[in-house]
């Protein structure tokens, strides 16, 4: 008999391209049938066949407290009871803005949007509006959402599916994005030397995590800050993934604040919405106040600042206290040790990169420091590993290019399940003769 997952996937493909709403979910890179999620609570996700998995994806980042946290659910229910949307200013969005300003010191103003893509798109327009310049510098393998200007050499699904730069992006748009290899400050310097008066912004993931996790070389982010300052360009740090995940003040809270620098603009998403569609641009008042209606740079949204999403975000940020971040760090380091041990035992070449609680596993013996080295890994070994883990009840991202996302809900019981799954999964990774599973 065909499984419910398979039947639903078949149905979905009839009415949705590839059967999904976002490409990587289709299991294209690992083969087999995507699991349809039915419900999730804490660290556990249940598919439509009733099988339970320990979730190490956390909806690709947002679910830092685990799923259906009672206080988050209550906050959302409360909000929705007052109506799910007003299209007018409301207290909940104001409170979330105040919380972000309180947590991330360089942020003086916040503009809410609904997805990370939209937040970065807004930051880029703001940078262009503020500087009157066109060029954007981004780094190969960094993902900043799927807006036209930033899709060039993007990580995440673009890396997973091995897509060339996407059709539908005009040559004109592509020409205004300068893509440089990650981590090479000398090349950024050269770009500024050649085009300094045309560069509106440099945008980066402070810790790239969409080509797998890559620790920024010492001084790299700071160096970008200094180059932008020297050339009058806007420095955008895309903390959509790292914000409120690495610490209460994201990457900046652990590194920028200690080193005494700040970006001009931050973008936030994922955790900031606690699992509902919510994202934000934040930054210095002088720059942010160029946004309409305070200034001339237009930006808007029917559902922006949505009260239910604001309630979920606010509840999540308030619950994510020091104990939560200490737990994430500890679980992350336990997991890294467990995975490394199992892969080593099975003789599987691998590298585990991490920065703070963010980590990913590369199936390669070579050091991974940029997009090219990330792409050189053995994706087939990952696919076998992935399916063996899934069969044993561990839900990993169906891509070798994603971070593993830990949550506050992971405890001893979940780590036990993972520990039991790992040796077999490592053997599967070691054995090219094994099919990747269903
Ligand atoms: C996920 C992500 C985005 C895009 O966010 P969406 O909500 O998927 O549009 C942008 N930047 C980074 C760094 C991300 O990880």
CSV table of C-alpha atoms and ligand atoms in Angstrom, one decimal:
chain,number,residue,atom,x,y,z
A,1,UNK,CA,0.0,0.0,0.0
A,2,UNK,CA,1.2,3.5,-0.8
A,3,UNK,CA,1.9,5.5,2.3
A,4,UNK,CA,-0.2,8.6,3.2
A,5,UNK,CA,2.9,10.7,2.7
A,6,UNK,CA,3.3,9.4,-0.8
A,7,UNK,CA,-0.4,9.8,-1.6
A,8,UNK,CA,-0.5,13.4,-0.3
A,9,UNK,CA,2.7,14.2,-2.2
A,10,UNK,CA,1.1,12.8,-5.4
A,11,UNK,CA,-1.9,15.0,-4.8
A,12,UNK,CA,0.2,18.0,-4.0
A,13,UNK,CA,2.1,17.7,-7.2
A,14,UNK,CA,-1.1,17.9,-9.1
A,15,UNK,CA,-1.9,21.4,-7.7
A,16,UNK,CA,1.5,22.8,-6.5
A,17,UNK,CA,4.7,23.0,-8.5
A,18,UNK,CA,6.9,20.1,-7.2
A,19,UNK,CA,4.3,19.5,-4.6
A,20,UNK,CA,5.7,22.1,-2.2
A,21,UNK,CA,5.6,25.7,-1.2
A,22,UNK,CA,9.4,26.0,-0.9
A,23,UNK,CA,11.8,23.9,-3.0
A,24,UNK,CA,14.1,22.1,-0.5
A,25,UNK,CA,11.0,20.5,1.2
A,26,UNK,CA,10.5,18.3,-1.9
A,27,UNK,CA,13.4,16.0,-0.9
A,28,UNK,CA,14.9,16.5,-4.4
A,29,UNK,CA,18.5,16.4,-3.1
A,30,UNK,CA,18.0,13.3,-0.9
A,31,UNK,CA,15.4,11.4,-2.9
A,32,UNK,CA,12.4,9.7,-1.5
A,33,UNK,CA,9.1,11.1,-0.3
A,34,UNK,CA,8.8,14.2,1.8
A,35,UNK,CA,7.0,13.6,5.1
A,36,UNK,CA,3.8,15.6,5.5
A,37,UNK,CA,3.8,17.2,8.9
A,38,UNK,CA,0.6,16.8,10.9
A,39,UNK,CA,1.5,18.3,14.2
A,40,UNK,CA,4.5,19.1,16.4
A,41,UNK,CA,5.0,19.7,20.1
A,42,UNK,CA,8.3,20.5,21.8
A,43,UNK,CA,11.1,18.8,20.0
A,44,UNK,CA,8.8,16.2,18.3
A,45,UNK,CA,7.2,16.4,15.0
A,46,UNK,CA,4.5,13.9,13.9
A,47,UNK,CA,3.8,13.1,10.3
A,48,UNK,CA,0.5,12.2,8.7
A,49,UNK,CA,1.2,8.5,9.2
A,50,UNK,CA,1.6,9.0,12.9
A,51,UNK,CA,5.3,8.5,13.0
A,52,UNK,CA,7.2,10.7,15.4
A,53,UNK,CA,10.6,12.3,14.8
A,54,UNK,CA,13.0,14.4,16.9
A,55,UNK,CA,13.1,17.7,15.0
A,56,UNK,CA,16.5,19.2,14.2
A,57,UNK,CA,15.1,21.6,11.7
A,58,UNK,CA,12.8,23.7,13.8
A,59,UNK,CA,11.0,25.1,10.7
A,60,UNK,CA,14.4,26.1,9.4
A,61,UNK,CA,15.1,28.2,12.5
A,62,UNK,CA,12.1,29.9,14.0
A,63,UNK,CA,11.1,27.3,16.6
A,64,UNK,CA,13.9,28.0,19.1
A,65,UNK,CA,11.6,27.1,22.0
A,66,UNK,CA,10.3,24.0,20.4
A,67,UNK,CA,6.9,23.6,18.8
A,68,UNK,CA,3.6,24.8,20.2
A,69,UNK,CA,5.1,26.3,23.4
A,70,UNK,CA,2.1,26.8,25.6
A,71,UNK,CA,2.8,30.5,26.2
A,72,UNK,CA,3.4,31.2,22.6
A,73,UNK,CA,0.2,29.4,21.6
A,74,UNK,CA,-1.7,31.3,24.3
A,75,UNK,CA,-0.3,34.7,23.1
A,76,UNK,CA,-1.3,33.9,19.5
A,77,UNK,CA,-4.7,32.8,20.5
A,78,UNK,CA,-5.2,35.9,22.5
A,79,UNK,CA,-4.1,38.0,19.6
A,80,UNK,CA,-6.2,36.3,17.0
A,81,UNK,CA,-9.2,36.6,19.4
A,82,UNK,CA,-8.8,40.4,19.0
A,83,UNK,CA,-8.7,39.8,15.2
A,84,UNK,CA,-5.8,38.4,13.1
A,85,UNK,CA,-5.2,41.7,11.2
A,86,UNK,CA,-6.1,45.3,11.4
A,87,UNK,CA,-4.1,47.1,8.7
A,88,UNK,CA,-3.6,49.8,11.4
A,89,UNK,CA,-1.0,50.4,14.0
A,90,UNK,CA,-1.4,48.2,17.0
A,91,UNK,CA,0.1,47.7,20.5
A,92,UNK,CA,1.5,44.2,19.9
A,93,UNK,CA,3.8,45.4,17.0
A,94,UNK,CA,4.9,48.4,19.0
A,95,UNK,CA,5.8,46.1,21.9
A,96,UNK,CA,7.8,43.8,19.6
A,97,UNK,CA,9.6,46.8,18.1
A,98,UNK,CA,10.4,48.1,21.6
A,99,UNK,CA,11.7,44.6,22.6
A,100,UNK,CA,14.0,44.5,19.5
A,101,UNK,CA,15.3,48.0,20.2
A,102,UNK,CA,15.9,46.9,23.8
A,103,UNK,CA,17.7,43.7,22.9
A,104,UNK,CA,19.9,44.8,20.0
A,105,UNK,CA,21.4,48.1,21.1
A,106,UNK,CA,22.4,49.6,17.7
A,107,UNK,CA,18.8,49.2,16.5
A,108,UNK,CA,16.9,52.5,17.0
A,109,UNK,CA,14.1,52.0,14.6
A,110,UNK,CA,12.3,48.9,13.3
A,111,UNK,CA,10.2,48.4,10.1
A,112,UNK,CA,8.2,45.1,10.1
A,113,UNK,CA,7.9,43.0,7.0
A,114,UNK,CA,6.6,39.4,6.6
A,115,UNK,CA,9.5,37.3,5.3
A,116,UNK,CA,13.3,37.4,5.5
A,117,UNK,CA,13.3,38.0,1.8
A,118,UNK,CA,11.2,41.1,2.1
A,119,UNK,CA,13.3,42.4,5.0
A,120,UNK,CA,16.5,42.2,3.0
A,121,UNK,CA,14.9,43.6,-0.1
A,122,UNK,CA,13.8,46.5,2.0
A,123,UNK,CA,17.2,47.0,3.4
A,124,UNK,CA,18.7,47.0,0.0
A,125,UNK,CA,16.3,49.6,-1.3
A,126,UNK,CA,16.9,51.7,1.7
A,127,UNK,CA,20.7,51.5,1.1
A,128,UNK,CA,20.3,52.5,-2.5
A,129,UNK,CA,17.9,55.3,-1.6
A,130,UNK,CA,20.3,56.6,1.1
A,131,UNK,CA,23.4,56.5,-1.1
A,132,UNK,CA,22.0,57.2,-4.5
A,133,UNK,CA,24.2,54.3,-5.7
A,134,UNK,CA,23.2,51.0,-7.4
A,135,UNK,CA,25.7,48.2,-6.7
A,136,UNK,CA,25.3,45.6,-4.0
A,137,UNK,CA,28.1,43.4,-2.9
A,138,UNK,CA,27.2,39.9,-1.7
A,139,UNK,CA,29.1,36.8,-1.0
A,140,UNK,CA,28.8,33.5,-2.9
A,141,UNK,CA,26.9,30.9,-0.9
A,142,UNK,CA,25.2,33.5,1.4
A,143,UNK,CA,21.5,33.4,1.2
A,144,UNK,CA,19.5,36.6,1.6
A,145,UNK,CA,16.1,35.4,0.4
A,146,UNK,CA,14.9,35.0,-3.2
A,147,UNK,CA,14.6,38.6,-4.3
A,148,UNK,CA,16.0,39.2,-7.8
A,149,UNK,CA,19.0,41.2,-6.7
A,150,UNK,CA,20.2,38.7,-4.2
A,151,UNK,CA,19.6,35.4,-5.9
A,152,UNK,CA,23.0,35.3,-7.5
A,153,UNK,CA,25.2,32.5,-6.1
A,154,UNK,CA,22.8,32.1,-3.2
A,155,UNK,CA,23.1,29.2,-0.9
A,156,UNK,CA,20.2,27.3,0.6
A,157,UNK,CA,17.8,25.8,-2.0
A,158,UNK,CA,19.9,27.2,-4.9
A,159,UNK,CA,22.9,25.2,-3.6
A,160,UNK,CA,20.8,22.2,-2.7
A,161,UNK,CA,19.3,21.9,-6.1
A,162,UNK,CA,22.5,22.9,-7.9
A,163,UNK,CA,20.6,25.5,-9.8
A,164,UNK,CA,22.4,28.0,-12.0
A,165,UNK,CA,21.4,31.6,-11.4
A,166,UNK,CA,17.7,31.6,-11.8
A,167,UNK,CA,15.8,32.3,-15.0
A,168,UNK,CA,13.6,35.3,-14.5
A,169,UNK,CA,16.3,37.5,-13.1
A,170,UNK,CA,17.1,40.1,-15.7
A,171,UNK,CA,20.6,40.8,-16.8
A,172,UNK,CA,20.2,44.4,-15.6
A,173,UNK,CA,19.3,43.2,-12.1
A,174,UNK,CA,22.1,40.7,-12.0
A,175,UNK,CA,24.6,43.3,-13.2
A,176,UNK,CA,24.0,45.4,-10.2
A,177,UNK,CA,25.0,42.6,-7.8
A,178,UNK,CA,28.7,42.0,-7.4
A,179,UNK,CA,29.3,38.5,-6.0
A,180,UNK,CA,32.6,37.8,-4.3
A,181,UNK,CA,33.9,34.6,-2.7
A,182,UNK,CA,33.2,34.5,1.0
A,183,UNK,CA,35.8,35.5,3.5
A,184,UNK,CA,38.2,37.4,1.2
A,185,UNK,CA,38.6,40.9,2.6
A,186,UNK,CA,41.3,41.6,0.0
A,187,UNK,CA,38.8,41.1,-2.8
A,188,UNK,CA,36.2,43.3,-1.1
A,189,UNK,CA,39.0,46.0,-0.9
A,190,UNK,CA,39.6,45.6,-4.6
A,191,UNK,CA,35.9,45.9,-5.4
A,192,UNK,CA,35.8,49.1,-3.5
A,193,UNK,CA,38.9,50.4,-5.2
A,194,UNK,CA,37.3,49.7,-8.6
A,195,UNK,CA,33.7,50.7,-7.9
A,196,UNK,CA,33.8,52.5,-4.5
A,197,UNK,CA,31.6,55.4,-5.6
A,198,UNK,CA,28.9,53.0,-7.0
A,199,UNK,CA,28.6,50.5,-4.1
A,200,UNK,CA,25.4,51.2,-2.2
A,201,UNK,CA,25.8,48.3,0.3
A,202,UNK,CA,27.7,45.2,1.4
A,203,UNK,CA,25.3,42.5,2.6
A,204,UNK,CA,26.5,39.5,4.5
A,205,UNK,CA,25.4,36.7,6.8
A,206,UNK,CA,27.5,37.4,9.9
A,207,UNK,CA,28.0,33.6,10.2
A,208,UNK,CA,27.1,32.1,6.8
A,209,UNK,CA,24.7,29.2,7.5
A,210,UNK,CA,23.0,28.6,4.2
A,211,UNK,CA,25.9,26.8,2.5
A,212,UNK,CA,26.3,24.9,5.7
A,213,UNK,CA,27.9,26.8,8.6
A,214,UNK,CA,31.1,28.7,8.0
A,215,UNK,CA,32.8,30.6,10.8
A,216,UNK,CA,33.7,34.1,9.6
A,217,UNK,CA,37.5,34.5,9.4
A,218,UNK,CA,38.8,36.6,12.2
A,219,UNK,CA,38.3,40.3,11.5
A,220,UNK,CA,36.2,39.7,8.4
A,221,UNK,CA,32.9,41.3,9.5
A,222,UNK,CA,34.7,44.1,11.2
A,223,UNK,CA,36.8,44.7,8.1
A,224,UNK,CA,33.6,44.9,6.0
A,225,UNK,CA,32.3,47.5,8.5
A,226,UNK,CA,35.5,49.6,8.1
A,227,UNK,CA,35.5,49.4,4.3
A,228,UNK,CA,31.8,50.4,4.1
A,229,UNK,CA,32.5,53.4,6.4
A,230,UNK,CA,35.6,54.4,4.4
A,231,UNK,CA,33.6,54.4,1.1
A,232,UNK,CA,30.2,55.7,2.3
A,233,UNK,CA,28.5,52.4,1.7
A,234,UNK,CA,25.8,50.9,3.9
A,235,UNK,CA,26.8,47.7,5.8
A,236,UNK,CA,23.8,45.3,6.1
A,237,UNK,CA,24.2,42.4,8.4
A,238,UNK,CA,21.6,39.8,7.6
A,239,UNK,CA,20.7,38.2,10.9
A,240,UNK,CA,17.5,36.6,9.6
A,241,UNK,CA,18.9,33.2,10.7
A,242,UNK,CA,21.4,34.2,13.5
A,243,UNK,CA,19.2,36.9,15.1
A,244,UNK,CA,17.8,35.9,18.5
A,245,UNK,CA,19.3,32.4,17.9
A,246,UNK,CA,23.0,32.8,18.7
A,247,UNK,CA,22.2,35.0,21.6
A,248,UNK,CA,19.5,37.5,22.8
A,249,UNK,CA,21.2,40.0,20.5
A,250,UNK,CA,22.1,37.5,17.8
A,251,UNK,CA,25.6,37.5,16.3
A,252,UNK,CA,26.1,41.1,17.0
A,253,UNK,CA,25.5,40.5,20.7
A,254,UNK,CA,28.3,38.0,20.8
A,255,UNK,CA,30.8,39.6,18.4
A,256,UNK,CA,30.0,43.1,17.2
A,257,UNK,CA,29.3,44.5,20.6
A,258,UNK,CA,32.5,43.0,22.1
A,259,UNK,CA,34.5,44.3,19.2
A,260,UNK,CA,32.9,47.7,19.3
A,261,UNK,CA,31.3,47.9,15.9
A,262,UNK,CA,27.8,47.8,14.5
A,263,UNK,CA,26.2,47.4,11.0
A,264,UNK,CA,24.1,50.3,9.6
A,265,UNK,CA,21.2,47.9,9.1
A,266,UNK,CA,20.2,44.6,10.5
A,267,UNK,CA,17.6,42.2,9.0
A,268,UNK,CA,15.7,39.8,11.2
A,269,UNK,CA,13.3,37.0,10.5
A,270,UNK,CA,12.8,33.4,11.6
A,271,UNK,CA,13.0,33.5,15.5
A,272,UNK,CA,11.6,37.1,15.5
A,273,UNK,CA,8.2,35.8,14.5
A,274,UNK,CA,8.2,32.7,16.7
A,275,UNK,CA,7.0,30.6,13.8
A,276,UNK,CA,4.6,33.0,12.2
A,277,UNK,CA,5.3,35.2,9.2
A,278,UNK,CA,7.3,38.1,10.6
A,279,UNK,CA,10.5,39.8,9.8
A,280,UNK,CA,12.1,43.2,10.3
A,281,UNK,CA,14.7,45.7,9.2
A,282,UNK,CA,16.4,47.6,12.0
A,283,UNK,CA,19.0,50.2,12.3
A,284,UNK,CA,20.1,53.7,13.1
A,285,UNK,CA,17.4,56.3,13.2
A,286,UNK,CA,18.9,58.6,10.6
A,287,UNK,CA,19.0,55.8,8.0
A,288,UNK,CA,15.7,54.1,9.0
A,289,UNK,CA,13.8,57.4,8.9
A,290,UNK,CA,14.4,57.6,5.2
A,291,UNK,CA,11.6,55.0,4.9
A,292,UNK,CA,8.2,56.3,4.1
A,293,UNK,CA,6.3,58.0,5.6
A,294,UNK,CA,9.1,59.5,7.6
A,295,UNK,CA,11.2,59.7,4.4
A,296,UNK,CA,11.1,59.2,0.6
A,297,UNK,CA,12.0,55.5,0.3
A,298,UNK,CA,8.8,53.6,-0.3
A,299,UNK,CA,8.0,50.3,1.5
A,300,UNK,CA,4.7,48.9,2.7
A,301,UNK,CA,2.7,45.8,3.5
A,302,UNK,CA,-0.9,44.8,4.0
A,303,UNK,CA,0.0,42.3,6.7
A,304,UNK,CA,3.1,44.1,8.0
A,305,UNK,CA,3.3,44.2,11.8
A,306,UNK,CA,0.6,41.5,11.9
A,307,UNK,CA,-0.7,41.3,15.5
A,308,UNK,CA,-0.7,37.5,15.8
A,309,UNK,CA,2.8,37.2,14.4
A,310,UNK,CA,3.9,40.1,16.7
A,311,UNK,CA,2.4,38.2,19.6
A,312,UNK,CA,4.3,35.0,18.7
A,313,UNK,CA,7.5,36.9,18.2
A,314,UNK,CA,7.2,38.8,21.4
A,315,UNK,CA,6.3,35.7,23.5
A,316,UNK,CA,9.3,33.9,22.0
A,317,UNK,CA,11.8,36.7,22.6
A,318,UNK,CA,10.6,37.1,26.2
A,319,UNK,CA,10.9,33.4,26.9
A,320,UNK,CA,14.3,33.0,25.3
A,321,UNK,CA,16.3,33.9,28.3
A,322,UNK,CA,19.9,33.2,29.2
A,323,UNK,CA,19.0,29.7,30.4
A,324,UNK,CA,17.6,29.0,26.9
A,325,UNK,CA,20.8,30.1,25.1
A,326,UNK,CA,23.0,28.2,27.6
A,327,UNK,CA,20.9,25.1,26.8
A,328,UNK,CA,21.2,25.6,23.0
A,329,UNK,CA,25.0,26.0,23.3
A,330,UNK,CA,25.2,22.8,25.4
A,331,UNK,CA,23.0,20.7,23.3
A,332,UNK,CA,24.7,21.9,20.2
A,333,UNK,CA,28.1,20.9,21.5
A,334,UNK,CA,26.8,17.5,22.7
A,335,UNK,CA,25.3,16.8,19.2
A,336,UNK,CA,28.5,17.8,17.5
A,337,UNK,CA,30.5,15.4,19.6
A,338,UNK,CA,28.0,12.6,19.1
A,339,UNK,CA,27.8,13.0,15.3
A,340,UNK,CA,31.6,13.3,14.9
A,341,UNK,CA,32.1,10.2,17.0
A,342,UNK,CA,29.7,8.1,15.0
A,343,UNK,CA,31.0,9.2,11.7
A,344,UNK,CA,34.6,8.7,12.8
A,345,UNK,CA,33.7,5.2,14.0
A,346,UNK,CA,32.3,4.3,10.6
A,347,UNK,CA,35.2,5.8,8.8
A,348,UNK,CA,33.2,8.6,7.1
A,349,UNK,CA,35.2,11.7,6.1
A,350,UNK,CA,33.5,14.7,7.6
A,351,UNK,CA,33.9,18.2,8.9
A,352,UNK,CA,31.8,19.8,11.5
A,353,UNK,CA,31.8,23.5,11.3
A,354,UNK,CA,30.3,25.6,14.1
A,355,UNK,CA,29.9,29.1,15.4
A,356,UNK,CA,28.2,29.4,18.7
A,357,UNK,CA,25.2,27.0,18.7
A,358,UNK,CA,25.0,26.9,14.9
A,359,UNK,CA,26.7,24.0,13.3
A,360,UNK,CA,26.5,21.8,10.2
A,361,UNK,CA,28.1,18.6,9.1
A,362,UNK,CA,30.0,18.4,5.8
A,363,UNK,CA,30.7,15.0,4.2
A,364,UNK,CA,34.2,15.8,3.1
A,365,UNK,CA,37.8,15.5,4.5
A,366,UNK,CA,38.7,19.0,3.2
A,367,UNK,CA,38.3,22.2,5.2
A,368,UNK,CA,35.1,24.0,4.3
A,369,UNK,CA,35.5,27.8,4.2
A,370,UNK,CA,33.5,29.0,1.3
A,371,UNK,CA,30.9,28.1,-1.3
A,372,UNK,CA,33.2,26.2,-3.6
A,373,UNK,CA,34.6,24.0,-0.7
A,374,UNK,CA,31.1,23.5,0.6
A,375,UNK,CA,29.8,22.3,-2.8
A,376,UNK,CA,32.7,19.8,-3.0
A,377,UNK,CA,31.2,17.6,-0.3
A,378,UNK,CA,29.8,14.1,-0.9
A,379,UNK,CA,26.0,14.9,-1.1
A,380,UNK,CA,25.2,11.3,-1.8
A,381,UNK,CA,26.8,10.2,1.5
A,382,UNK,CA,24.6,12.9,3.1
A,383,UNK,CA,21.5,11.5,1.4
A,384,UNK,CA,22.1,8.0,2.8
A,385,UNK,CA,22.9,9.4,6.2
A,386,UNK,CA,19.7,11.6,6.1
A,387,UNK,CA,17.4,8.7,5.2
A,388,UNK,CA,18.9,6.4,7.8
A,389,UNK,CA,18.3,9.1,10.4
A,390,UNK,CA,14.8,9.7,9.2
A,391,UNK,CA,14.0,6.0,9.3
A,392,UNK,CA,15.1,6.0,12.9
A,393,UNK,CA,13.1,9.0,13.9
A,394,UNK,CA,15.4,11.9,13.5
A,395,UNK,CA,14.2,14.8,11.3
A,396,UNK,CA,17.1,16.5,9.6
A,397,UNK,CA,17.0,19.2,6.9
A,398,UNK,CA,16.8,17.3,3.6
A,399,UNK,CA,19.9,19.1,2.3
A,400,UNK,CA,23.6,18.9,3.0
A,401,UNK,CA,23.8,22.7,2.9
A,402,UNK,CA,21.7,23.5,5.9
A,403,UNK,CA,22.5,24.2,9.5
A,404,UNK,CA,21.2,21.9,12.2
A,405,UNK,CA,18.8,23.9,14.3
A,406,UNK,CA,18.7,23.1,18.0
A,407,UNK,CA,15.8,24.1,20.3
A,408,UNK,CA,15.3,24.5,24.0
A,409,UNK,CA,13.0,21.5,23.9
A,410,UNK,CA,15.8,19.0,23.2
A,411,UNK,CA,16.5,17.0,26.3
A,412,UNK,CA,18.0,13.7,27.3
A,413,UNK,CA,15.2,11.6,25.8
A,414,UNK,CA,15.7,13.2,22.4
A,415,UNK,CA,19.5,13.0,22.5
A,416,UNK,CA,19.1,9.2,23.3
A,417,UNK,CA,17.0,8.8,20.1
A,418,UNK,CA,19.6,10.6,18.1
A,419,UNK,CA,22.5,8.6,19.8
A,420,UNK,CA,20.8,5.3,18.9
A,421,UNK,CA,20.2,6.4,15.3
A,422,UNK,CA,23.7,7.7,14.6
A,423,UNK,CA,25.8,4.6,14.3
A,424,UNK,CA,23.6,3.0,11.7
A,425,UNK,CA,23.2,6.3,9.8
A,426,UNK,CA,27.0,6.7,9.8
A,427,UNK,CA,27.3,3.1,8.4
A,428,UNK,CA,24.8,4.1,5.7
A,429,UNK,CA,26.9,7.2,4.9
A,430,UNK,CA,30.0,5.0,4.6
A,431,UNK,CA,28.4,2.5,2.2
A,432,UNK,CA,27.9,3.9,-1.4
A,433,UNK,CA,26.1,0.6,-2.3
A,434,UNK,CA,23.2,1.4,0.0
A,435,UNK,CA,20.2,3.1,-1.6
A,436,UNK,CA,19.2,6.4,0.0
A,437,UNK,CA,15.9,5.1,1.2
A,438,UNK,CA,12.3,5.9,0.5
B,1,LIG,C1,16.0,32.3,5.7
B,1,LIG,C2,16.9,33.4,5.3
B,1,LIG,C3,16.4,34.5,4.5
B,1,LIG,C4,15.1,34.4,3.9
B,1,LIG,O1,14.0,34.4,4.8
B,1,LIG,P1,12.6,33.9,4.3
B,1,LIG,O2,11.7,34.2,5.4
B,1,LIG,O3,12.7,32.5,3.9
B,1,LIG,O4,12.2,34.8,3.1
B,1,LIG,C5,17.2,35.6,4.4
B,1,LIG,N1,18.5,35.6,4.9
B,1,LIG,C6,19.0,34.6,5.7
B,1,LIG,C7,20.3,34.8,6.3
B,1,LIG,C8,18.2,33.5,5.9
B,1,LIG,O5,18.7,32.5,6.6
